[in-house]
Coordinates of C-alpha atoms in Angstrom, one line a residue:
Chain O
M115 CA -5.4 -10.7 52.4
E116 CA -2.4 -11.2 54.6
G117 CA -0.6 -14.4 54.0
E118 CA 2.8 -16.1 53.6
K119 CA 5.5 -13.8 52.2
I120 CA 6.7 -14.3 48.6
A121 CA 10.3 -15.3 48.6
I122 CA 12.3 -13.4 45.9
D123 CA 16.0 -13.9 45.0
Y124 CA 16.7 -10.4 43.8
D125 CA 20.1 -11.4 42.3
R126 CA 18.3 -13.9 40.0
V127 CA 14.7 -12.9 39.7
D128 CA 12.7 -15.7 38.2
V129 CA 9.2 -14.6 37.2
A130 CA 8.0 -18.2 36.9
R131 CA 9.0 -18.9 40.5
I132 CA 7.3 -15.7 41.7
M133 CA 4.1 -16.6 39.8
E134 CA 4.1 -20.1 41.2
Q135 CA 4.2 -18.7 44.7
I136 CA 1.4 -16.2 43.9
K137 CA -0.7 -19.0 42.4
D138 CA -0.2 -21.2 45.5
K139 CA -1.1 -18.3 47.7
T140 CA -4.2 -17.4 45.7
A141 CA -5.3 -21.0 45.2
A142 CA -5.7 -21.4 49.0
E143 CA -7.6 -18.1 49.1
A144 CA -9.9 -19.1 46.3
A145 CA -11.2 -21.9 48.5
V146 CA -12.3 -19.2 50.9
E147 CA -13.6 -16.9 48.3
F148 CA -16.3 -19.3 47.1
P149 CA -18.3 -19.5 50.4
A150 CA -17.5 -15.8 51.0
R151 CA -19.3 -14.9 47.8
G152 CA -22.1 -17.3 48.7
T153 CA -22.6 -15.7 52.0
A154 CA -23.2 -12.4 50.4
A155 CA -26.4 -13.7 48.8
A156 CA -27.4 -16.3 51.4
P157 CA -25.4 -16.9 54.6
A158 CA -25.2 -20.7 54.1
A159 CA -23.3 -21.8 57.2
G160 CA -23.6 -18.6 59.1
I161 CA -19.8 -18.0 58.9
D162 CA -18.4 -14.9 57.2
F163 CA -15.3 -16.4 55.5
A164 CA -14.3 -13.1 54.0
A165 CA -13.9 -11.5 57.3
G166 CA -11.6 -14.3 58.6
L167 CA -12.0 -16.1 61.9
G168 CA -8.4 -16.6 62.8
K169 CA -7.9 -20.2 64.0
G170 CA -11.3 -21.5 62.8
R171 CA -10.7 -20.0 59.4
R172 CA -7.3 -21.7 59.1
V173 CA -8.8 -25.1 60.2
L174 CA -11.6 -24.8 57.7
L175 CA -9.0 -23.8 55.0
K176 CA -7.0 -26.9 55.8
I177 CA -10.1 -29.2 55.7
M178 CA -11.2 -27.7 52.4
S179 CA -7.7 -27.6 50.8
P180 CA -8.1 -31.0 49.0
F181 CA -11.3 -29.6 47.3
A182 CA -9.6 -26.4 46.3
P183 CA -9.2 -27.3 42.6
L184 CA -12.8 -28.3 42.4
I185 CA -14.0 -25.2 44.2
K186 CA -11.7 -23.1 42.0
L187 CA -13.3 -24.7 38.9
F188 CA -16.7 -23.6 40.0
I189 CA -16.0 -20.1 41.2
L190 CA -13.3 -18.7 38.9
P191 CA -14.3 -17.0 35.8
V192 CA -13.6 -20.0 33.6
H193 CA -16.1 -19.0 30.9
E194 CA -13.5 -17.1 29.0
E195 CA -11.1 -20.1 29.2
L196 CA -13.9 -22.4 28.2
R197 CA -14.9 -20.2 25.3
R198 CA -11.3 -20.2 24.1
A199 CA -11.0 -23.9 24.6
V200 CA -14.3 -24.5 22.7
L201 CA -13.0 -22.3 19.8
I202 CA -9.7 -24.2 19.8
L203 CA -11.5 -27.5 19.8
D204 CA -13.8 -26.2 17.0
H205 CA -10.8 -25.3 14.9
A206 CA -9.1 -28.6 15.7
N207 CA -12.4 -30.4 14.8
R208 CA -12.6 -28.6 11.5
R209 CA -9.0 -29.4 10.8
I210 CA -9.6 -33.1 11.6
D211 CA -12.6 -33.0 9.2
R212 CA -10.5 -31.5 6.5
L213 CA -7.7 -34.0 7.1
E214 CA -10.3 -36.8 7.1
K215 CA -11.6 -35.6 3.7
E216 CA -8.0 -35.3 2.5
R217 CA -7.3 -38.8 3.7
E218 CA -10.3 -40.1 1.7
R219 CA -9.1 -38.3 -1.3
I220 CA -5.7 -39.7 -0.9
D221 CA -7.2 -43.2 -0.5
R222 CA -9.1 -42.7 -3.7
L223 CA -6.0 -41.5 -5.4
Q224 CA -4.1 -44.5 -4.1
E225 CA -6.7 -46.9 -5.6
Y226 CA -6.6 -44.9 -8.9
T227 CA -2.8 -45.1 -8.9
K228 CA -3.0 -48.9 -8.3
L229 CA -5.3 -49.2 -11.3
L230 CA -3.0 -47.1 -13.4
H231 CA -0.1 -49.3 -12.4
H232 CA -2.0 -52.4 -13.4
L233 CA -3.0 -50.7 -16.7
C234 CA 0.7 -49.8 -17.3
H235 CA 1.8 -53.3 -16.5
N236 CA -0.8 -54.8 -18.9
L237 CA 0.1 -52.3 -21.6
V238 CA 3.8 -53.3 -21.2
V239 CA 2.9 -57.0 -21.5
E240 CA 0.7 -56.4 -24.5
I241 CA 3.3 -54.2 -26.2
S242 CA 6.0 -56.9 -25.5
K243 CA 3.7 -59.5 -27.1
L244 CA 3.1 -57.3 -30.0
K245 CA 6.8 -56.7 -30.4
I246 CA 7.5 -60.4 -30.4
E247 CA 4.7 -61.0 -32.9
E248 CA 6.1 -58.2 -35.0
E249 CA 9.6 -59.9 -34.9
T250 CA 8.0 -63.2 -35.8
L251 CA 6.1 -61.7 -38.7
K252 CA 9.3 -59.9 -39.9
T253 CA 11.1 -63.2 -39.8
K254 CA 8.3 -64.9 -41.7
A255 CA 8.3 -62.1 -44.2
R256 CA 12.1 -62.5 -44.7
I257 CA 11.7 -66.3 -45.2
M258 CA 8.9 -65.7 -47.6
E259 CA 11.0 -63.2 -49.5
K260 CA 13.8 -65.8 -49.7
D261 CA 11.2 -68.4 -50.9
F262 CA 9.9 -65.9 -53.4
G263 CA 13.4 -65.3 -54.7
F264 CA 14.1 -69.0 -54.9
L265 CA 10.8 -69.6 -56.7
E266 CA 11.7 -66.7 -59.1
K267 CA 15.0 -68.3 -59.9
R268 CA 13.4 -71.6 -60.3
E269 CA 10.8 -70.1 -62.6
K270 CA 13.5 -68.5 -64.7
A271 CA 15.4 -71.9 -64.9
L272 CA 12.3 -73.7 -65.9
E273 CA 11.5 -71.1 -68.5
K274 CA 15.0 -71.6 -70.0
D275 CA 14.6 -75.4 -70.0
I276 CA 11.2 -75.1 -71.8
L277 CA 12.5 -72.6 -74.4
K278 CA 15.4 -74.9 -75.2
Chain H
M168 CA 17.3 -4.2 -3.9
K169 CA 13.9 -2.7 -4.3
L170 CA 11.2 -3.6 -1.7
A171 CA 7.5 -2.9 -1.7
L172 CA 5.7 -2.9 1.7
V173 CA 2.0 -3.5 1.3
V174 CA -0.3 -2.5 4.2
Q175 CA -4.0 -1.7 4.7
R176 CA -3.4 1.9 5.8
Y177 CA -0.3 4.1 6.0
G178 CA 0.3 7.6 7.5
L179 CA 1.8 9.5 10.3
E180 CA -1.6 9.8 11.9
I181 CA -1.9 6.1 12.3
N182 CA 0.0 5.3 15.4
G183 CA -0.5 1.7 16.4
G184 CA -0.8 -1.8 15.2
A185 CA 0.5 -3.4 12.0
E186 CA 0.4 0.0 10.3
L187 CA 2.9 1.6 12.6
H188 CA 4.9 -1.6 12.6
C189 CA 5.0 -1.3 8.8
R190 CA 6.0 2.4 8.8
W191 CA 8.9 1.8 11.2
V192 CA 10.2 -1.2 9.2
A193 CA 10.0 0.9 6.0
E194 CA 11.8 3.8 7.6
H195 CA 14.6 1.5 8.9
L196 CA 15.0 -0.6 5.8
K197 CA 15.4 2.5 3.5
K198 CA 19.1 2.6 4.6
Y199 CA 19.6 -0.7 2.9
A200 CA 17.2 -0.9 0.0
E201 CA 14.9 1.2 -2.1
V202 CA 11.6 1.1 -0.2
E203 CA 8.1 1.9 -1.4
V204 CA 4.8 1.5 0.4
L205 CA 1.7 0.3 -1.4
T206 CA -1.5 1.0 0.5
T207 CA -5.1 2.2 0.2
R208 CA -6.5 5.7 0.6
A209 CA -8.3 4.7 3.8
S210 CA -7.4 6.0 7.2
D211 CA -10.3 4.7 9.2
Y212 CA -10.0 0.9 9.9
I213 CA -13.7 0.5 10.7
T214 CA -15.2 1.7 7.4
W215 CA -12.0 2.0 5.1
K216 CA -13.5 5.2 3.8
N217 CA -11.2 6.9 1.2
S218 CA -9.7 9.9 3.0
Y219 CA -6.3 10.5 1.4
S220 CA -6.8 12.3 -1.8
R221 CA -3.3 12.0 -3.4
D222 CA -2.3 8.9 -5.4
E223 CA 1.4 9.3 -4.5
E224 CA 3.2 11.1 -1.7
D225 CA 6.3 11.2 0.4
V226 CA 6.0 10.2 4.0
N227 CA 9.2 10.6 6.0
G228 CA 11.3 9.9 3.0
I229 CA 9.3 6.9 1.8
R230 CA 7.4 6.9 -1.5
V231 CA 3.8 5.9 -0.8
R232 CA 1.4 4.8 -3.5
R233 CA -2.2 4.9 -2.6
F234 CA -5.1 3.0 -4.2
P235 CA -8.8 3.6 -3.8
V236 CA -11.1 1.4 -1.7
V237 CA -14.0 0.6 -4.0
R238 CA -16.4 -0.4 -1.2
T239 CA -16.6 0.8 2.4
R240 CA -17.2 -1.7 5.2
D241 CA -20.5 -2.1 6.8
P242 CA -19.4 -3.1 10.3
R243 CA -22.8 -4.6 11.3
R244 CA -23.1 -6.7 8.2
F245 CA -19.5 -7.8 8.5
G246 CA -20.0 -8.6 12.2
R247 CA -23.1 -10.7 11.5
L248 CA -21.3 -12.6 8.7
Q249 CA -18.3 -13.3 11.0
E250 CA -20.5 -14.5 13.8
W251 CA -22.3 -16.8 11.5
L252 CA -19.1 -18.2 10.0
L253 CA -17.6 -18.9 13.4
G254 CA -20.7 -20.8 14.5
H255 CA -21.6 -22.8 11.5
E256 CA -20.2 -25.2 9.0
H257 CA -19.4 -23.3 5.9
Q258 CA -17.5 -23.4 2.6
E259 CA -14.4 -21.6 1.5
A260 CA -16.5 -19.4 -0.7
D261 CA -18.2 -18.0 2.4
E262 CA -14.8 -17.2 3.9
L263 CA -13.9 -15.4 0.7
R264 CA -17.1 -13.4 1.0
W265 CA -16.1 -12.6 4.6
L266 CA -12.7 -11.4 3.3
D267 CA -14.5 -9.2 0.7
E268 CA -16.8 -7.8 3.4
E269 CA -13.8 -7.1 5.7
G270 CA -11.8 -5.2 3.0
P271 CA -10.2 -2.9 2.4
R272 CA -11.3 -3.9 -1.0
A273 CA -8.8 -2.2 -3.4
P274 CA -8.7 -4.2 -6.7
A275 CA -6.5 -1.5 -8.2
L276 CA -3.8 -2.3 -5.7
I277 CA -3.9 -6.0 -6.6
Q278 CA -3.8 -5.1 -10.3
Y279 CA -0.8 -2.9 -9.7
L280 CA 0.9 -5.8 -7.9
K281 CA 0.2 -8.0 -10.9
D282 CA 1.5 -5.4 -13.4
S283 CA 4.6 -4.5 -11.5
E284 CA 5.9 -7.9 -10.3
G285 CA 9.2 -7.4 -12.0
A286 CA 9.7 -3.8 -10.7
Y287 CA 10.3 -5.0 -7.1
D288 CA 12.5 -7.7 -5.7
Y289 CA 10.2 -8.5 -2.8
F290 CA 6.8 -7.6 -1.5
I291 CA 6.4 -7.5 2.3
F292 CA 2.7 -7.9 3.3
F293 CA 1.6 -6.7 6.7
S294 CA -1.5 -8.2 8.5
Y295 CA -2.6 -11.6 7.2
R296 CA -6.3 -11.1 7.6
Y297 CA -7.0 -8.3 5.1
Y298 CA -7.9 -8.3 1.4
H299 CA -4.6 -6.9 0.3
S300 CA -2.5 -9.7 1.9
Y301 CA -4.7 -12.5 0.8
W302 CA -5.0 -11.5 -2.9
G303 CA -1.6 -9.9 -3.0
I304 CA 0.2 -13.1 -1.9
K305 CA -2.0 -15.2 -4.2
T306 CA -0.9 -12.9 -7.0
L307 CA 2.8 -12.9 -6.3
P308 CA 3.6 -16.0 -4.2
R309 CA 7.2 -16.3 -5.1
R310 CA 8.1 -12.7 -4.2
S311 CA 6.0 -12.4 -1.1
I312 CA 7.0 -12.1 2.5
L313 CA 4.2 -12.1 5.0
V314 CA 4.3 -10.3 8.4
P315 CA 1.1 -11.9 9.8
T316 CA 0.8 -9.9 13.0
A317 CA -1.7 -12.6 14.1
E318 CA -3.4 -12.7 17.4
R319 CA -5.2 -15.7 18.9
D320 CA -8.3 -14.6 17.2
P321 CA -10.8 -17.3 16.0
V322 CA -10.6 -16.2 12.4
V323 CA -7.0 -17.5 12.2
G324 CA -8.6 -20.9 11.8
F325 CA -10.4 -20.1 8.6
R326 CA -9.5 -22.5 5.8
I327 CA -8.5 -19.7 3.4
F328 CA -5.7 -18.7 5.9
Q329 CA -4.4 -22.2 6.2
D330 CA -3.7 -22.0 2.6
L331 CA -2.4 -18.5 2.8
F332 CA 0.2 -19.3 5.5
R333 CA 1.6 -22.0 3.2
T334 CA 1.9 -19.7 0.2
P335 CA 4.5 -17.0 0.7
R336 CA 8.3 -17.3 0.2
A337 CA 8.9 -16.5 3.9
I338 CA 7.1 -15.4 7.0
I339 CA 8.3 -12.9 9.6
Y340 CA 6.7 -13.7 13.0
N341 CA 6.3 -11.4 16.0
S342 CA 6.7 -13.9 18.7
V343 CA 7.3 -17.6 19.5
E344 CA 3.7 -18.0 20.4
E345 CA 2.5 -16.5 17.1
R346 CA 4.8 -18.8 15.1
K347 CA 3.5 -21.8 17.0
M348 CA -0.1 -20.9 16.5
I349 CA 0.3 -20.4 12.8
N350 CA 2.3 -23.6 12.4
D351 CA -0.4 -25.4 14.3
V352 CA -3.3 -24.1 12.3
S353 CA -1.7 -24.3 8.9
G354 CA 1.1 -26.9 9.1
N355 CA 3.3 -24.5 7.3
H356 CA 6.5 -25.7 8.9
S357 CA 8.2 -25.9 5.6
V358 CA 7.8 -22.1 4.8
P359 CA 11.0 -20.4 5.9
G360 CA 10.6 -17.8 8.6
D361 CA 12.1 -16.0 11.5
I362 CA 10.8 -14.4 14.7
V363 CA 11.7 -10.8 14.3
G364 CA 9.0 -8.4 15.8
V365 CA 9.6 -4.7 15.7
G366 CA 11.7 -2.1 17.6
T367 CA 10.6 1.1 19.0
E368 CA 11.7 4.8 18.8
V369 CA 12.6 6.0 22.3
P370 CA 12.9 9.8 22.3
G371 CA 16.2 11.2 23.5
R372 CA 14.5 13.1 26.3
Y373 CA 11.6 12.2 28.4
S374 CA 10.6 13.2 31.9
G375 CA 8.1 11.5 34.2
E376 CA 8.3 14.5 36.6
A377 CA 7.2 16.9 33.9
F378 CA 4.3 14.6 33.0
R379 CA 3.2 14.4 36.7
Q380 CA 3.3 18.2 36.9
K381 CA 1.4 18.7 33.7
H382 CA -1.4 16.4 34.6
K383 CA -1.3 17.2 38.4
L384 CA -0.6 13.6 39.4
S385 CA 0.7 12.9 42.8
G386 CA 1.6 9.6 44.3
P387 CA 2.3 6.3 42.5
Y388 CA 0.4 5.4 39.4
V389 CA 0.2 2.5 37.1
L390 CA -0.2 3.2 33.4
Y391 CA -2.3 1.7 30.6
L392 CA -1.5 2.8 27.1
G393 CA -3.6 1.8 24.1
R394 CA -7.1 1.6 22.9
I395 CA -9.6 1.5 25.8
D396 CA -11.7 -1.4 24.6
E397 CA -13.3 -4.6 25.8
N398 CA -11.1 -6.6 23.5
K399 CA -8.1 -5.1 25.2
G400 CA -9.3 -6.3 28.6
C401 CA -10.0 -2.8 29.9
H402 CA -13.4 -3.7 31.5
K403 CA -11.6 -6.4 33.6
L404 CA -8.8 -3.9 34.4
F405 CA -11.4 -1.4 35.8
E406 CA -13.2 -4.1 37.8
Y407 CA -10.0 -5.5 39.3
F408 CA -8.4 -2.1 40.0
L409 CA -11.5 -0.7 41.7
R410 CA -11.9 -3.8 43.8
F411 CA -8.2 -3.7 44.7
K412 CA -8.6 -0.1 45.8
R413 CA -11.6 -0.9 47.9
E414 CA -9.9 -3.8 49.6
S415 CA -6.4 -2.5 50.1
G416 CA -6.9 1.2 50.6
S417 CA -3.7 1.7 48.5
E418 CA -3.1 5.2 47.2
V419 CA -2.1 4.0 43.7
K420 CA -3.9 5.5 40.7
L421 CA -4.6 4.1 37.3
V422 CA -3.7 6.4 34.4
L423 CA -5.1 5.6 31.0
A424 CA -4.1 7.1 27.7
G425 CA -5.5 6.2 24.2
N426 CA -8.7 6.4 22.2
T427 CA -11.8 5.2 24.0
V428 CA -14.3 2.7 22.7
I429 CA -15.8 1.9 26.1
Q430 CA -16.8 4.2 28.9
V431 CA -14.0 4.9 31.4
P432 CA -15.5 4.7 35.0
S433 CA -15.8 7.9 36.7
D434 CA -13.6 7.5 39.8
P435 CA -11.1 9.8 41.5
D436 CA -8.4 7.1 41.2
I437 CA -8.8 6.6 37.5
H438 CA -7.3 9.3 35.3
Y439 CA -8.1 9.3 31.6
L440 CA -5.8 11.6 29.7
G441 CA -7.0 11.1 26.1
F442 CA -4.6 10.4 23.3
L443 CA -0.9 11.1 24.0
G444 CA 1.7 11.9 21.4
D445 CA 4.9 9.8 21.1
V446 CA 7.0 11.9 23.3
E447 CA 4.4 12.4 26.0
K448 CA 3.7 8.6 26.0
F449 CA 7.3 8.1 27.1
D450 CA 7.0 10.8 29.7
A451 CA 4.0 8.9 31.1
L452 CA 5.9 5.6 31.1
D453 CA 8.8 7.3 32.8
G454 CA 6.6 8.6 35.6
A455 CA 4.7 5.3 36.1
E456 CA 5.6 2.6 38.6
F457 CA 4.9 0.0 35.9
L458 CA 2.8 -0.6 32.8
V459 CA -0.4 -2.7 33.1
M460 CA -1.3 -4.7 30.0
P461 CA -4.8 -6.4 30.4
S462 CA -5.2 -7.3 26.7
F463 CA -6.5 -10.8 25.8
Y464 CA -5.3 -10.7 22.2
E465 CA -1.8 -9.5 21.2
S466 CA 0.6 -10.6 18.6
L467 CA 3.5 -8.7 20.1
S468 CA 2.4 -5.6 22.2
M469 CA 4.6 -2.8 21.1
V470 CA 3.7 -0.8 24.2
T471 CA 5.1 -3.6 26.4
L472 CA 8.4 -3.4 24.5
E473 CA 8.3 0.4 25.0
A474 CA 8.0 0.0 28.7
W475 CA 10.9 -2.5 28.8
A476 CA 12.9 -0.1 26.6
L477 CA 12.6 2.4 29.4
G478 CA 13.3 -0.2 32.1
K479 CA 9.8 -0.3 33.4
P480 CA 8.2 -3.6 34.5
V481 CA 4.9 -4.9 33.2
L482 CA 1.9 -6.5 34.8
A483 CA 0.2 -8.5 32.0
N484 CA -2.9 -10.6 31.4
A485 CA -1.7 -14.2 31.4
L486 CA -4.7 -15.3 29.3
C487 CA -2.9 -13.7 26.4
D488 CA -0.2 -16.4 25.7
V489 CA 2.1 -13.9 24.0
L490 CA 2.2 -11.5 26.9
K491 CA 2.7 -14.4 29.4
G492 CA 5.5 -15.9 27.2
Q493 CA 7.2 -12.5 26.8
C494 CA 7.1 -12.0 30.6
L495 CA 8.6 -15.4 31.2
R496 CA 11.3 -15.1 28.6
S497 CA 12.3 -11.6 29.7
N498 CA 11.8 -12.0 33.4
G499 CA 10.6 -8.4 33.0
G500 CA 7.0 -8.6 34.3
L501 CA 4.4 -10.4 36.3
Y502 CA 1.1 -11.7 35.1
Y503 CA -2.4 -12.6 36.3
E504 CA -5.4 -14.7 35.3
T505 CA -7.8 -14.0 38.1
Y506 CA -8.5 -11.2 40.6
P507 CA -6.6 -12.7 43.5
E508 CA -3.5 -13.1 41.2
F509 CA -4.0 -9.5 40.0
R510 CA -4.2 -8.3 43.5
E511 CA -1.1 -10.2 44.7
A512 CA 1.0 -9.3 41.7
L513 CA 0.0 -5.6 41.9
S514 CA 0.6 -5.5 45.7
L515 CA 4.0 -7.1 45.2
L516 CA 5.1 -4.7 42.5
L517 CA 3.8 -1.7 44.4
S518 CA 5.4 -2.7 47.7
S519 CA 8.8 -3.7 46.3
P520 CA 10.8 -0.9 44.5
R521 CA 13.7 -3.3 44.3
L522 CA 11.6 -5.9 42.4
R523 CA 10.4 -3.2 40.0
V524 CA 14.0 -2.1 39.3
V525 CA 15.2 -5.7 38.7
L526 CA 12.2 -6.6 36.5
G527 CA 12.6 -3.4 34.6
E528 CA 16.3 -4.0 34.1
N529 CA 15.6 -7.5 32.9
G530 CA 13.0 -6.1 30.5
R531 CA 15.5 -3.5 29.2
R532 CA 18.1 -6.2 28.5
Y533 CA 15.5 -8.4 26.8
F534 CA 14.5 -5.5 24.7
E535 CA 18.0 -4.6 23.7
A536 CA 18.9 -8.2 22.9
N537 CA 15.8 -8.9 20.8
Y538 CA 14.0 -5.7 19.7
A539 CA 16.7 -3.0 19.3
W540 CA 16.5 -1.7 15.8
D541 CA 19.9 -2.9 14.7
V542 CA 18.8 -6.4 15.8
I543 CA 15.6 -6.1 13.8
E544 CA 17.3 -4.7 10.7
K545 CA 19.9 -7.5 10.8
K546 CA 17.1 -10.2 11.0
Y547 CA 15.3 -8.6 8.0
L548 CA 18.5 -8.4 6.0
A549 CA 19.5 -11.9 6.9
L550 CA 16.2 -13.2 5.7
L551 CA 16.3 -11.2 2.4
N552 CA 19.9 -12.4 1.8
R553 CA 18.9 -16.0 2.4
M554 CA 16.1 -15.6 -0.2
E555 CA 18.5 -14.0 -2.7
K556 CA 20.9 -16.9 -2.3
E557 CA 18.0 -19.4 -2.7
K558 CA 16.9 -17.5 -5.8
G559 CA 20.5 -17.6 -7.2
A560 CA 20.8 -21.3 -6.5

């Protein structure tokens, strides 16, 4: 349990810095803790790591230090972390599913909007055509009215000529 | 301005969680606005059984209207349903069924909200996950303010809540982590909000010495305050503490106060004192070396703030992101994830009175800057004024 001392600047205490040192200290120890636990059930290499063997222990620690993260992964109670990670992933997954459905819905809406746009465009074209046609028909009607007026006058003139 | 605070339970006997948070906010806002509380007749959060008989009463100068719960909760059926929902694909209708099962189902409260929309300027809902908040906010979205008090609990990912978090006029968060979590699950970045939290009432007088004498405690002790429950990480605390004692031979004791849900180990170094009143709680904190907070799920941890208010450091569970974040922001406490980290942090705190003083002082400054009642009141008023201006515009 003894180990390097944790350096603290009391004038400016930084919790993050203290925790980094604690983590560094305990990470090295975690490498020892794994075989120590193992020896309790079955003394694998015949060395009691928990008791500490002075120089031999330090040498072993040094040799094992590159594997510390891996050992930590296997021995630390990561199940809680894993459970939480799985839950977060599950939520993320559901959210992605929902977003995917939402995207499909938006795609469909986009297609529908395009169709509506075409429809509007065609309606505008048709209405324009109808408007032009209406104008033409109005003009034709006016011409016919004039022709009718002329024919009326002519009819009256001819009637006068005949009655004379 | 007339405000209605809507909460699942309300009363002087309820001394923790969102209910106490609501009571304190109500009692502090009454200086600035006419405040009423709308709640249920329940006092038990497990079954929601109606236990208050009066429809209306005055609690510390606040008018409280109570509405009956029409169906008590069956914890086992509710637990089974929640388990199933968390493990299976399901529909929104299933989640609404879960909400009904969770309760407290008080349709008269929702009807009252509907009928009296014009009688109040704003409705402040406490606890996002209960019936009253969901249906209340759906009934009055434009006048609702939500105080979610959300922990990193899997149900926060339910679809009904994603929609709920996007509905109110504003949201009052307890911590940076809570805001981030809710923003992440619901994408409600556009809903205005602020990180406010809650203050605490520190009694004028408290004495650690008197507490030690009363409970015959000698030597240093670390204190845990709150429900003694697996969810609060107490089982791990017992395991780590007893292992620490075996390995270190330290004379430190663990003192626990609060209601028990799990068995407290029978050990001469673990003292369980039962439930403590408000004043005695501060006596206990004053006498302690520091507070230990092993909880996995917290949205704020009022007891941590109380420790800091008294200038006591905290040893917190780093697996709770809120506690870790608060320790880092305040520089007022250490944290741990594993036993070796617990042991090192505990040893360091016990062996260095100077560190305890500096951490405690940092905690006190952090508390005063962020959680003193005048700061909290100003934040509430600023948010309400902002909403009034938006309404006027």
